[in-house]
Short mmCIF file of C-alpha atoms in Angstrom, two decimals:
data_model
loop_
_atom_site.label_atom_id
_atom_site.label_comp_id
_atom_site.label_asym_id
_atom_site.label_seq_id
_atom_site.Cartn_x
_atom_site.Cartn_y
_atom_site.Cartn_z
CA UNK A 1 104.46 -173.18 117.78
CA UNK A 2 107.11 -170.62 118.75
CA UNK A 3 108.92 -168.27 116.45
CA UNK A 4 108.45 -167.76 112.73
CA UNK A 5 109.63 -170.71 110.59
CA UNK A 6 109.82 -168.46 107.53
CA UNK A 7 112.22 -166.06 109.24
CA UNK A 8 114.43 -168.67 111.00
CA UNK A 9 115.34 -171.35 108.53
CA UNK A 10 118.86 -172.19 109.73
CA UNK A 11 121.43 -171.96 112.39
CA UNK A 12 124.81 -170.43 112.86
CA UNK A 13 126.12 -166.88 112.89
CA UNK A 14 127.72 -165.54 109.75
CA UNK A 15 130.67 -164.09 111.74
CA UNK A 16 131.62 -167.12 113.81
CA UNK A 17 134.34 -167.03 116.49
CA UNK A 18 137.55 -168.90 115.83
CA UNK A 19 137.70 -172.52 117.03
CA UNK A 20 140.38 -172.33 119.68
CA UNK A 21 140.97 -173.67 123.09
CA UNK A 22 140.27 -170.27 124.62
CA UNK A 23 137.98 -168.31 122.24
CA UNK A 24 138.30 -164.57 122.62
CA UNK A 25 134.90 -163.66 121.10
CA UNK A 26 131.62 -165.20 122.22
CA UNK A 27 129.58 -163.88 119.25
CA UNK A 28 125.88 -163.14 119.13
CA UNK A 29 123.89 -166.13 117.76
CA UNK A 30 120.57 -164.31 118.21
CA UNK A 31 121.54 -161.51 115.86
CA UNK A 32 122.72 -163.86 113.09
CA UNK A 33 120.41 -164.78 110.17
CA UNK A 34 120.33 -168.61 110.17
CA UNK A 35 120.15 -170.96 107.20
CA UNK A 36 117.78 -173.91 106.78
CA UNK A 37 120.31 -176.55 107.85
CA UNK A 38 123.53 -175.82 109.75
CA UNK A 39 126.61 -177.62 108.62
CA UNK A 40 130.21 -177.42 109.60
CA UNK A 41 131.40 -176.56 106.10
CA UNK A 42 129.64 -173.22 106.05
CA UNK A 43 130.73 -172.49 109.60
CA UNK A 44 134.27 -173.32 108.59
CA UNK A 45 134.12 -170.73 105.79
CA UNK A 46 133.64 -168.01 108.39
CA UNK A 47 136.11 -169.66 110.82
CA UNK A 48 139.59 -169.14 109.44
CA UNK A 49 141.18 -170.56 112.59
CA UNK A 50 140.71 -174.17 111.49
CA UNK A 51 142.93 -174.28 108.41
CA UNK A 52 146.38 -175.52 107.40
CA UNK A 53 149.31 -173.39 108.30
CA UNK A 54 150.37 -173.19 104.63
CA UNK A 55 147.44 -170.85 103.96
CA UNK A 56 148.86 -168.15 106.27
CA UNK A 57 150.81 -165.28 104.87
CA UNK A 58 153.90 -166.39 106.82
CA UNK A 59 155.49 -169.75 106.37
CA UNK A 60 155.46 -171.99 109.45
CA UNK A 61 158.61 -171.85 111.49
CA UNK A 62 159.86 -175.27 112.54
CA UNK A 63 160.53 -175.75 116.22
CA UNK A 64 163.77 -177.67 115.58
CA UNK A 65 166.62 -177.10 113.16
CA UNK A 66 166.75 -180.77 112.19
CA UNK A 67 163.60 -181.72 110.19
CA UNK A 68 164.40 -185.37 110.60
CA UNK A 69 163.40 -185.14 114.30
CA UNK A 70 159.90 -183.60 114.30
CA UNK A 71 158.49 -182.38 117.55
CA UNK A 72 155.23 -184.35 117.15
CA UNK A 73 157.24 -187.40 118.34
CA UNK A 74 157.22 -185.65 121.70
CA UNK A 75 154.03 -186.27 123.72
CA UNK A 76 151.56 -183.38 123.58
CA UNK A 77 151.61 -182.96 127.33
CA UNK A 78 155.39 -182.39 127.13
CA UNK A 79 155.32 -179.70 124.40
CA UNK A 80 153.72 -176.29 124.01
CA UNK A 81 150.62 -176.63 121.77
CA UNK A 82 149.53 -173.90 119.42
CA UNK A 83 147.18 -171.41 121.03
CA UNK A 84 144.85 -171.13 118.00
CA UNK A 85 144.28 -173.27 114.92
CA UNK A 86 146.12 -171.07 112.48
CA UNK A 87 149.30 -171.38 114.56
CA UNK A 88 149.50 -175.16 114.15
CA UNK A 89 152.29 -176.58 111.98
CA UNK A 90 153.36 -179.92 110.68
CA UNK A 91 155.82 -180.20 113.49
CA UNK A 92 153.38 -178.91 116.14
CA UNK A 93 149.89 -180.20 115.28
CA UNK A 94 146.81 -180.31 117.45
CA UNK A 95 145.65 -183.62 118.86
CA UNK A 96 142.35 -184.66 117.30
CA UNK A 97 140.75 -184.65 120.74
CA UNK A 98 141.56 -180.95 121.16
CA UNK A 99 139.98 -180.09 117.81
CA UNK A 100 136.90 -182.11 118.68
CA UNK A 101 136.57 -180.36 122.06
CA UNK A 102 137.00 -176.95 120.51
CA UNK A 103 134.29 -177.70 117.91
CA UNK A 104 131.97 -178.90 120.64
CA UNK A 105 132.53 -175.71 122.62
CA UNK A 106 131.73 -173.67 119.49
CA UNK A 107 128.57 -175.66 118.73
CA UNK A 108 127.39 -175.61 122.35
CA UNK A 109 127.45 -171.80 122.29
CA UNK A 110 124.93 -171.77 119.38
CA UNK A 111 121.36 -170.78 120.39
CA UNK A 112 118.35 -173.02 119.87
CA UNK A 113 116.39 -172.15 116.69
CA UNK A 114 113.47 -173.17 114.54
CA UNK A 115 114.08 -175.14 111.37
CA UNK A 116 111.79 -176.41 108.57
CA UNK A 117 112.05 -179.59 106.51
CA UNK A 118 110.50 -182.92 105.61
CA UNK A 119 110.83 -186.12 107.63
CA UNK A 120 112.37 -188.72 105.35
CA UNK A 121 113.18 -191.33 107.99
CA UNK A 122 111.75 -191.99 111.44
CA UNK A 123 112.98 -194.56 113.98
CA UNK A 124 111.23 -194.68 117.37
CA UNK A 125 112.68 -196.61 120.27
CA UNK A 126 109.98 -196.84 122.95
CA UNK A 127 112.30 -198.72 125.33
CA UNK A 128 114.68 -195.77 125.56
CA UNK A 129 111.97 -193.15 125.00
CA UNK A 130 114.06 -191.74 122.22
CA UNK A 131 113.36 -191.15 118.54
CA UNK A 132 115.76 -190.68 115.67
CA UNK A 133 114.72 -188.72 112.60
CA UNK A 134 116.34 -187.61 109.34
CA UNK A 135 114.99 -184.28 108.14
CA UNK A 136 115.65 -183.12 104.59
CA UNK A 137 115.46 -179.61 103.21
CA UNK A 138 112.28 -178.91 101.20
CA UNK A 139 114.07 -177.36 98.22
CA UNK A 140 117.61 -178.78 98.23
CA UNK A 141 119.18 -182.19 98.74
CA UNK A 142 120.48 -181.50 102.24
CA UNK A 143 119.54 -183.61 105.32
CA UNK A 144 120.53 -183.79 108.97
CA UNK A 145 119.93 -186.18 111.86
CA UNK A 146 117.60 -185.13 114.64
CA UNK A 147 117.15 -186.75 118.08
CA UNK A 148 114.18 -186.32 120.34
CA UNK A 149 113.67 -187.29 123.98
CA UNK A 150 110.63 -187.98 126.05
CA UNK A 151 107.22 -187.36 124.55
CA UNK A 152 108.14 -184.83 121.86
CA UNK A 153 106.71 -186.94 119.04
CA UNK A 154 103.79 -188.12 121.20
CA UNK A 155 102.78 -184.51 121.69
CA UNK A 156 101.96 -184.31 117.93
CA UNK A 157 99.39 -187.06 118.30
CA UNK A 158 101.10 -189.31 115.70
CA UNK A 159 100.88 -186.63 113.00
CA UNK A 160 104.67 -186.71 112.45
CA UNK A 161 105.44 -189.58 110.05
CA UNK A 162 107.85 -190.23 107.22
CA UNK A 163 107.09 -187.71 104.51
CA UNK A 164 105.55 -185.13 106.86
CA UNK A 165 106.63 -181.54 106.50
CA UNK A 166 107.56 -180.19 109.93
CA UNK A 167 109.02 -177.24 111.85
CA UNK A 168 111.18 -178.11 114.81
CA UNK A 169 112.79 -176.20 117.68
CA UNK A 170 116.33 -177.68 117.89
CA UNK A 171 119.64 -177.19 119.62
CA UNK A 172 122.80 -178.21 117.67
CA UNK A 173 124.99 -180.75 119.42
CA UNK A 174 128.40 -182.16 118.51
CA UNK A 175 129.59 -185.63 119.51
CA UNK A 176 133.29 -185.53 120.20
CA UNK A 177 133.90 -189.26 119.93
CA UNK A 178 132.41 -189.69 116.44
CA UNK A 179 132.72 -186.12 115.17
CA UNK A 180 129.02 -186.05 114.23
CA UNK A 181 126.77 -182.99 114.31
CA UNK A 182 123.31 -183.71 115.64
CA UNK A 183 120.20 -181.65 116.31
CA UNK A 184 118.41 -182.17 119.63
CA UNK A 185 114.70 -181.44 119.06
CA UNK A 186 112.72 -179.87 121.88
CA UNK A 187 109.56 -179.37 119.79
CA UNK A 188 108.35 -180.88 116.50
CA UNK A 189 105.16 -179.75 114.81
CA UNK A 190 103.73 -180.76 111.45
CA UNK A 191 103.22 -177.82 109.15
CA UNK A 192 99.54 -177.02 109.01
CA UNK A 193 97.83 -177.96 105.78
CA UNK A 194 95.81 -174.79 106.07
CA UNK A 195 98.98 -172.68 106.01
CA UNK A 196 100.26 -174.53 102.99
CA UNK A 197 96.99 -174.13 101.16
CA UNK A 198 97.02 -170.43 101.92
CA UNK A 199 100.52 -170.16 100.41
CA UNK A 200 99.34 -172.14 97.37
CA UNK A 201 96.34 -169.82 97.04
CA UNK A 202 98.63 -166.76 97.03
CA UNK A 203 100.81 -168.43 94.41
CA UNK A 204 97.69 -169.27 92.35
CA UNK A 205 96.57 -165.65 92.33
CA UNK A 206 100.01 -164.44 91.34
CA UNK A 207 100.32 -166.92 88.49
CA UNK A 208 96.81 -166.15 87.34
CA UNK A 209 97.68 -162.47 87.24
CA UNK A 210 100.60 -163.35 84.98
CA UNK A 211 98.15 -165.09 82.58
CA UNK A 212 99.51 -168.64 83.01
CA UNK A 213 95.96 -170.00 83.48
CA UNK A 214 94.48 -168.09 80.52
CA UNK A 215 92.30 -170.41 78.37
CA UNK A 216 93.75 -168.73 75.26
CA UNK A 217 97.13 -170.37 76.11
CA UNK A 218 95.65 -173.86 76.07
CA UNK A 219 97.02 -175.98 73.20
CA UNK A 220 94.70 -178.51 71.52
CA UNK A 221 95.51 -182.21 71.67
CA UNK A 222 96.52 -183.89 68.43
CA UNK A 223 94.00 -186.34 67.01
CA UNK A 224 96.53 -189.16 66.85
CA UNK A 225 99.92 -188.42 68.45
CA UNK A 226 102.98 -190.11 66.98
CA UNK A 227 104.50 -190.70 70.43
CA UNK A 228 103.02 -190.04 73.86
CA UNK A 229 105.33 -188.72 76.57
CA UNK A 230 104.49 -190.18 80.00
CA UNK A 231 105.86 -188.89 83.33
CA UNK A 232 104.96 -191.14 86.29
CA UNK A 233 106.37 -192.74 89.41
CA UNK A 234 108.67 -195.77 89.34
CA UNK A 235 106.62 -198.95 88.93
CA UNK A 236 103.50 -196.91 89.64
CA UNK A 237 99.99 -198.18 89.00
CA UNK A 238 99.26 -194.91 87.16
CA UNK A 239 101.81 -195.97 84.54
CA UNK A 240 99.98 -199.27 83.90
CA UNK A 241 96.64 -197.49 83.77
CA UNK A 242 97.80 -195.19 81.00
CA UNK A 243 99.68 -197.79 78.98
CA UNK A 244 97.01 -200.47 79.20
CA UNK A 245 94.05 -198.21 78.48
CA UNK A 246 95.80 -196.26 75.69
CA UNK A 247 96.96 -199.47 73.99
CA UNK A 248 93.49 -200.99 74.35
CA UNK A 249 91.98 -197.95 72.59
CA UNK A 250 94.71 -197.65 69.94
CA UNK A 251 96.98 -200.73 69.68
CA UNK A 252 99.64 -198.83 67.72
CA UNK A 253 100.21 -196.18 70.40
CA UNK A 254 103.90 -195.39 71.11
CA UNK A 255 105.21 -194.15 74.47
CA UNK A 256 108.27 -192.31 75.74
CA UNK A 257 108.26 -192.96 79.54
CA UNK A 258 110.13 -191.01 82.20
CA UNK A 259 109.90 -192.53 85.71
CA UNK A 260 110.59 -189.95 88.40
CA UNK A 261 109.73 -189.19 92.03
CA UNK A 262 106.09 -188.05 92.31
CA UNK A 263 106.15 -187.39 96.06
CA UNK A 264 108.51 -185.63 98.41
CA UNK A 265 111.19 -182.95 97.94
CA UNK A 266 112.60 -184.48 94.75
CA UNK A 267 109.28 -184.60 92.93
CA UNK A 268 109.19 -181.03 91.66
CA UNK A 269 112.66 -180.87 90.12
CA UNK A 270 112.35 -184.44 88.75
CA UNK A 271 109.03 -183.77 87.01
CA UNK A 272 110.27 -180.41 85.72
CA UNK A 273 113.34 -181.99 84.19
CA UNK A 274 111.26 -184.77 82.61
CA UNK A 275 108.92 -182.18 81.06
CA UNK A 276 111.91 -180.37 79.51
CA UNK A 277 113.35 -183.64 78.16
CA UNK A 278 110.12 -184.84 76.55
CA UNK A 279 109.32 -181.40 75.20
CA UNK A 280 112.67 -181.36 73.37
CA UNK A 281 111.91 -184.65 71.55
CA UNK A 282 110.53 -183.93 68.09
CA UNK A 283 108.52 -187.17 67.77
CA UNK A 284 106.67 -186.61 71.10
CA UNK A 285 103.36 -184.82 70.39
CA UNK A 286 101.73 -184.80 73.86
CA UNK A 287 102.93 -185.21 77.48
CA UNK A 288 100.94 -186.89 80.26
CA UNK A 289 101.86 -186.30 83.92
CA UNK A 290 100.23 -189.15 85.86
CA UNK A 291 99.88 -190.03 89.53
CA UNK A 292 97.19 -192.11 91.15
CA UNK A 293 95.88 -189.53 93.58
CA UNK A 294 96.91 -189.19 97.20
CA UNK A 295 96.45 -186.93 100.17
CA UNK A 296 96.61 -183.17 99.97
CA UNK A 297 100.15 -183.26 101.35
CA UNK A 298 101.19 -185.92 98.81
CA UNK A 299 100.08 -183.67 95.98
CA UNK A 300 101.83 -180.51 97.26
CA UNK A 301 104.80 -180.90 94.88
CA UNK A 302 102.39 -180.47 91.96
CA UNK A 303 101.67 -176.96 93.19
CA UNK A 304 105.35 -176.11 93.23
CA UNK A 305 106.03 -172.91 91.27
CA UNK A 306 109.02 -174.33 89.37
CA UNK A 307 106.97 -177.26 88.13
CA UNK A 308 104.04 -175.07 87.17
CA UNK A 309 106.29 -172.74 85.17
CA UNK A 310 108.01 -175.69 83.50
CA UNK A 311 104.62 -176.98 82.32
CA UNK A 312 103.61 -173.50 81.13
CA UNK A 313 106.82 -173.16 79.12
CA UNK A 314 106.37 -176.48 77.29
CA UNK A 315 105.63 -176.30 73.57
CA UNK A 316 103.81 -179.67 73.56
CA UNK A 317 100.30 -180.05 75.07
CA UNK A 318 100.37 -181.10 78.74
CA UNK A 319 97.76 -183.46 80.18
CA UNK A 320 97.54 -183.41 84.01
CA UNK A 321 96.35 -186.66 85.57
CA UNK A 322 97.78 -186.53 89.03
CA UNK A 323 94.77 -186.61 91.33
CA UNK A 324 91.17 -187.52 91.65
CA UNK A 325 88.08 -185.44 90.80
CA UNK A 326 88.20 -183.36 93.99
CA UNK A 327 91.94 -182.56 93.86
CA UNK A 328 93.01 -179.24 92.42
CA UNK A 329 96.79 -178.68 92.41
CA UNK A 330 98.11 -175.74 90.39
CA UNK A 331 99.42 -178.05 87.67
CA UNK A 332 95.83 -178.83 86.73
CA UNK A 333 95.21 -175.12 86.09
CA UNK A 334 98.23 -174.57 83.87
CA UNK A 335 97.92 -177.86 81.97
CA UNK A 336 96.29 -177.79 78.53
CA UNK A 337 93.93 -180.64 79.52
CA UNK A 338 92.97 -181.75 83.00
CA UNK A 339 92.10 -185.48 83.26
CA UNK A 340 90.32 -186.81 86.33
CA UNK A 341 92.39 -190.03 86.43
CA UNK A 342 95.27 -191.61 84.50
CA UNK A 343 92.67 -193.79 82.75
CA UNK A 344 90.81 -190.64 81.69
CA UNK A 345 94.10 -189.23 80.38
CA UNK A 346 94.64 -192.31 78.21
CA UNK A 347 91.11 -191.94 76.88
CA UNK A 348 91.70 -188.28 75.96
CA UNK A 349 95.04 -188.54 74.17
CA UNK A 350 94.27 -191.40 71.74
CA UNK A 351 91.08 -192.21 69.81
CA UNK A 352 89.21 -195.48 70.23
CA UNK A 353 89.98 -197.68 67.23
CA UNK A 354 86.71 -199.62 67.50
CA UNK A 355 84.69 -196.40 67.77
CA UNK A 356 86.56 -194.87 64.83
CA UNK A 357 85.79 -197.96 62.73
CA UNK A 358 82.12 -197.69 63.68
CA UNK A 359 82.12 -194.00 62.81
CA UNK A 360 83.80 -194.78 59.52
CA UNK A 361 81.20 -197.44 58.69
CA UNK A 362 78.38 -195.04 59.55
CA UNK A 363 79.98 -192.34 57.46
CA UNK A 364 80.36 -194.62 54.43
CA UNK A 365 76.74 -195.79 54.75
CA UNK A 366 75.55 -192.15 54.99
CA UNK A 367 77.63 -191.15 51.97
CA UNK A 368 76.20 -194.00 49.90
CA UNK A 369 72.62 -193.03 50.80
CA UNK A 370 73.29 -189.40 49.94
CA UNK A 371 74.84 -190.32 46.59
CA UNK A 372 71.97 -192.64 45.71
CA UNK A 373 69.44 -189.94 46.63
CA UNK A 374 71.32 -187.42 44.48
CA UNK A 375 71.39 -189.81 41.52
CA UNK A 376 67.65 -190.48 41.76
CA UNK A 377 66.93 -186.74 41.99
CA UNK A 378 69.17 -185.92 39.04
CA UNK A 379 67.64 -188.73 36.96
CA UNK A 380 64.10 -187.37 37.58
CA UNK A 381 65.25 -183.89 36.59
CA UNK A 382 66.80 -185.26 33.41
CA UNK A 383 63.58 -187.05 32.43
CA UNK A 384 61.67 -183.81 32.98
CA UNK A 385 64.05 -181.97 30.65
CA UNK A 386 63.82 -184.72 28.02
CA UNK A 387 60.00 -184.38 27.98
CA UNK A 388 60.17 -180.78 26.66
CA UNK A 389 59.34 -180.39 22.86
CA UNK A 390 62.52 -178.57 22.23
CA UNK A 391 64.48 -181.57 23.40
CA UNK A 392 62.30 -184.08 21.48
CA UNK A 393 62.87 -182.22 18.12
CA UNK A 394 65.95 -180.05 18.69
CA UNK A 395 65.99 -178.86 14.98
CA UNK A 396 62.32 -177.77 14.96
CA UNK A 397 63.10 -174.25 16.01
CA UNK A 398 65.85 -173.97 13.41
CA UNK A 399 63.78 -174.82 10.30
CA UNK A 400 62.20 -171.38 10.02
CA UNK A 401 65.55 -169.73 10.47
CA UNK A 402 67.00 -172.07 7.83
CA UNK A 403 64.42 -170.84 5.23
CA UNK A 404 65.13 -167.19 6.05
CA UNK A 405 68.83 -167.93 5.75
CA UNK A 406 68.32 -169.47 2.25
CA UNK A 407 66.37 -166.45 1.08
CA UNK A 408 68.98 -164.07 2.38
CA UNK A 409 71.73 -166.15 0.77
CA UNK A 410 69.99 -166.00 -2.66
CA UNK A 411 69.37 -162.28 -2.34
CA UNK A 412 72.99 -161.69 -1.41
CA UNK A 413 74.25 -163.75 -4.35
CA UNK A 414 71.93 -161.83 -6.82
CA UNK A 415 73.07 -158.49 -5.41
CA UNK A 416 76.68 -159.51 -5.70
CA UNK A 417 76.27 -160.72 -9.31
CA UNK A 418 74.47 -157.53 -10.30
CA UNK A 419 77.17 -155.40 -8.69
CA UNK A 420 79.94 -157.34 -10.39
CA UNK A 421 78.27 -156.98 -13.83
CA UNK A 422 77.81 -153.25 -13.31
CA UNK A 423 81.34 -152.77 -12.21
CA UNK A 424 82.65 -154.88 -15.09
CA UNK A 425 80.81 -152.66 -17.62
CA UNK A 426 82.17 -149.51 -15.98
CA UNK A 427 85.64 -151.00 -16.08
CA UNK A 428 85.33 -151.77 -19.78
CA UNK A 429 84.22 -148.22 -20.56
CA UNK A 430 87.02 -146.76 -18.48
CA UNK A 431 89.52 -149.03 -20.22
CA UNK A 432 88.26 -147.98 -23.66
CA UNK A 433 88.54 -144.33 -22.72
CA UNK A 434 92.04 -144.80 -21.38
CA UNK A 435 93.08 -146.63 -24.52
CA UNK A 436 91.60 -143.95 -26.77
CA UNK A 437 93.47 -141.23 -24.86
CA UNK A 438 96.68 -143.12 -24.52
CA UNK A 439 99.82 -142.22 -26.61
CA UNK A 440 99.72 -145.69 -28.13
CA UNK A 441 96.36 -144.98 -29.73
CA UNK A 442 97.79 -141.80 -31.21
CA UNK A 443 100.70 -143.74 -32.56
CA UNK A 444 98.31 -146.30 -34.03
CA UNK A 445 96.79 -143.51 -36.09
CA UNK A 446 100.15 -142.85 -37.80
CA UNK A 447 101.75 -140.32 -35.52
CA UNK A 448 105.31 -140.59 -34.06
CA UNK A 449 107.11 -139.29 -30.98
CA UNK A 450 110.42 -137.53 -31.63
CA UNK A 451 113.02 -137.54 -28.83
CA UNK A 452 116.30 -135.64 -28.73
CA UNK A 453 119.25 -136.63 -26.51
CA UNK A 454 119.39 -134.55 -23.38
CA UNK A 455 115.98 -132.98 -24.12
CA UNK A 456 113.48 -135.80 -24.33
CA UNK A 457 110.29 -135.49 -26.31
CA UNK A 458 110.55 -132.60 -28.75
CA UNK A 459 107.75 -130.09 -28.77
CA UNK A 460 109.42 -127.21 -30.66
CA UNK A 461 111.59 -127.38 -33.76
CA UNK A 462 113.62 -124.56 -32.39
CA UNK A 463 115.08 -126.96 -29.88
CA UNK A 464 117.08 -128.77 -32.59
CA UNK A 465 119.27 -127.75 -35.51
CA UNK A 466 120.45 -129.20 -38.69
CA UNK A 467 122.55 -132.32 -38.21
CA UNK A 468 121.09 -133.38 -34.79
CA UNK A 469 120.40 -137.07 -34.40
CA UNK A 470 116.86 -137.79 -33.16
CA UNK A 471 114.87 -140.86 -32.14
CA UNK A 472 111.43 -141.45 -33.65
CA UNK A 473 109.07 -143.69 -31.66
CA UNK A 474 106.36 -145.31 -33.85
CA UNK A 475 103.37 -147.47 -32.97
CA UNK A 476 105.54 -150.47 -33.47
CA UNK A 477 109.24 -149.88 -32.87
CA UNK A 478 111.47 -146.83 -33.19
CA UNK A 479 114.13 -145.42 -35.56
CA UNK A 480 117.09 -142.97 -35.59
CA UNK A 481 116.96 -139.95 -37.92
CA UNK A 482 119.12 -136.95 -38.76
CA UNK A 483 117.82 -133.43 -39.07
CA UNK A 484 118.37 -132.11 -42.53
CA UNK A 485 116.25 -128.98 -41.98
CA UNK A 486 113.49 -127.41 -39.85
CA UNK A 487 110.38 -125.33 -40.50
CA UNK A 488 109.43 -122.90 -37.75
CA UNK A 489 105.81 -122.88 -36.63
CA UNK A 490 103.39 -120.48 -38.37
CA UNK A 491 102.65 -117.27 -36.48
CA UNK A 492 98.84 -116.73 -36.49
CA UNK A 493 99.35 -112.99 -36.12
CA UNK A 494 101.67 -112.75 -39.15
CA UNK A 495 100.25 -111.46 -42.52
CA UNK A 496 102.56 -113.61 -44.52
CA UNK A 497 100.87 -116.70 -45.92
CA UNK A 498 102.34 -120.06 -45.07
CA UNK A 499 103.63 -120.81 -48.54
CA UNK A 500 105.62 -117.57 -48.71
CA UNK A 501 107.28 -118.14 -45.24
CA UNK A 502 111.05 -118.44 -45.49
CA UNK A 503 112.35 -121.97 -45.46
CA UNK A 504 115.59 -123.36 -44.26
CA UNK A 505 117.43 -125.58 -46.56
CA UNK A 506 117.21 -129.19 -45.73
#
């Protein structure tokens, strides 16, 4: 293999010479950075010569003053054609043959280069020793026709087939009659599986360093998902394996199926889009990606970085069932569960109804035995408690306390009665004393209490004078009196006897 397919993925210089009858600049195709697949649209972007005259800064000048008689009615060999494409006008256009020849001259000046892609169609014609291929870009939906001569394909030993990823050394060629761009292949080589596996290994290490394969990121599968998302090929056997086995295990299983390409260039974007769609559905609880195995090259899309990152970004658990036991694409490492086959995936995502019924029956039987054993054990313990004397005669231990309680009750009652009698006697004595010392008792003995208005109880006769009205309070009732006279108190220190003391007239 010549060249570096990673460095040369296309053809065509970025600064292309104008498409004219006599190009002034030859260009340098070797110095240009090619793209994966040359096409005339991109070349035309850098070739302003082939464009309508209305795009020029100056309006086209008609060759005649009368627009009703255009010059293109004059044969081309009898009129002066535009030198370059931008000088063409409606009245002076190029013949299509001239444009086709100029394009061919431009394409023929392009250098041979290496391209990379996948063979999607192969038609060999042994009689003419020619082969016609259609090669598609690995990452984008772009394809071109390739023609080989002689034993170019035979040199690969039959390794180049439809679906094979190849690198080819080609020379662009333009067919003037049909206006078709074709690639003439001088060498075609299948891309080595070892090189691809090495690239996958580098990708695996990079993704592992980012933590995408960390077991802590793995999401557990639900015991019984409401709806199972299934991504598989169109009318694929893997689809039937999952549906049939899952329904056989759990008849009520519901599915949301997305049929996409699971091989070739469209597999990675198709599966990634299906993952995003199913992950956005609320009723989908788990997603299965199923494919019934295949060669290492068939499973290469499942190591695509975009697909691996789409699976890692999903919020629902992902079950990878795309290969057999020995296959190890990167999707298996990032998936939450890796199933060996689509049948194994169906077994993992739904429980077995018959097995669950058996487990339920065993559980019920075990629970009944445990309950019966507990009842027997508790009954024996109850009989043991009932055999104790305290339980046979529960009031036996209370009889002695009952007698003590009666004695204490009688003692308390006697003490209370004695205390009440003593207190009653003391109360009677205190009452008699209070009564004897009370003013009422004094009044009962014939005494009276004299009150004067504004003074109250009189204690000194000097507080009143003749003519004052007084109130006399007796033991029973009161009366109003008038002072007719007073007698001052006797002075114990005076030598005058009481009878000789002066008196005040009444």
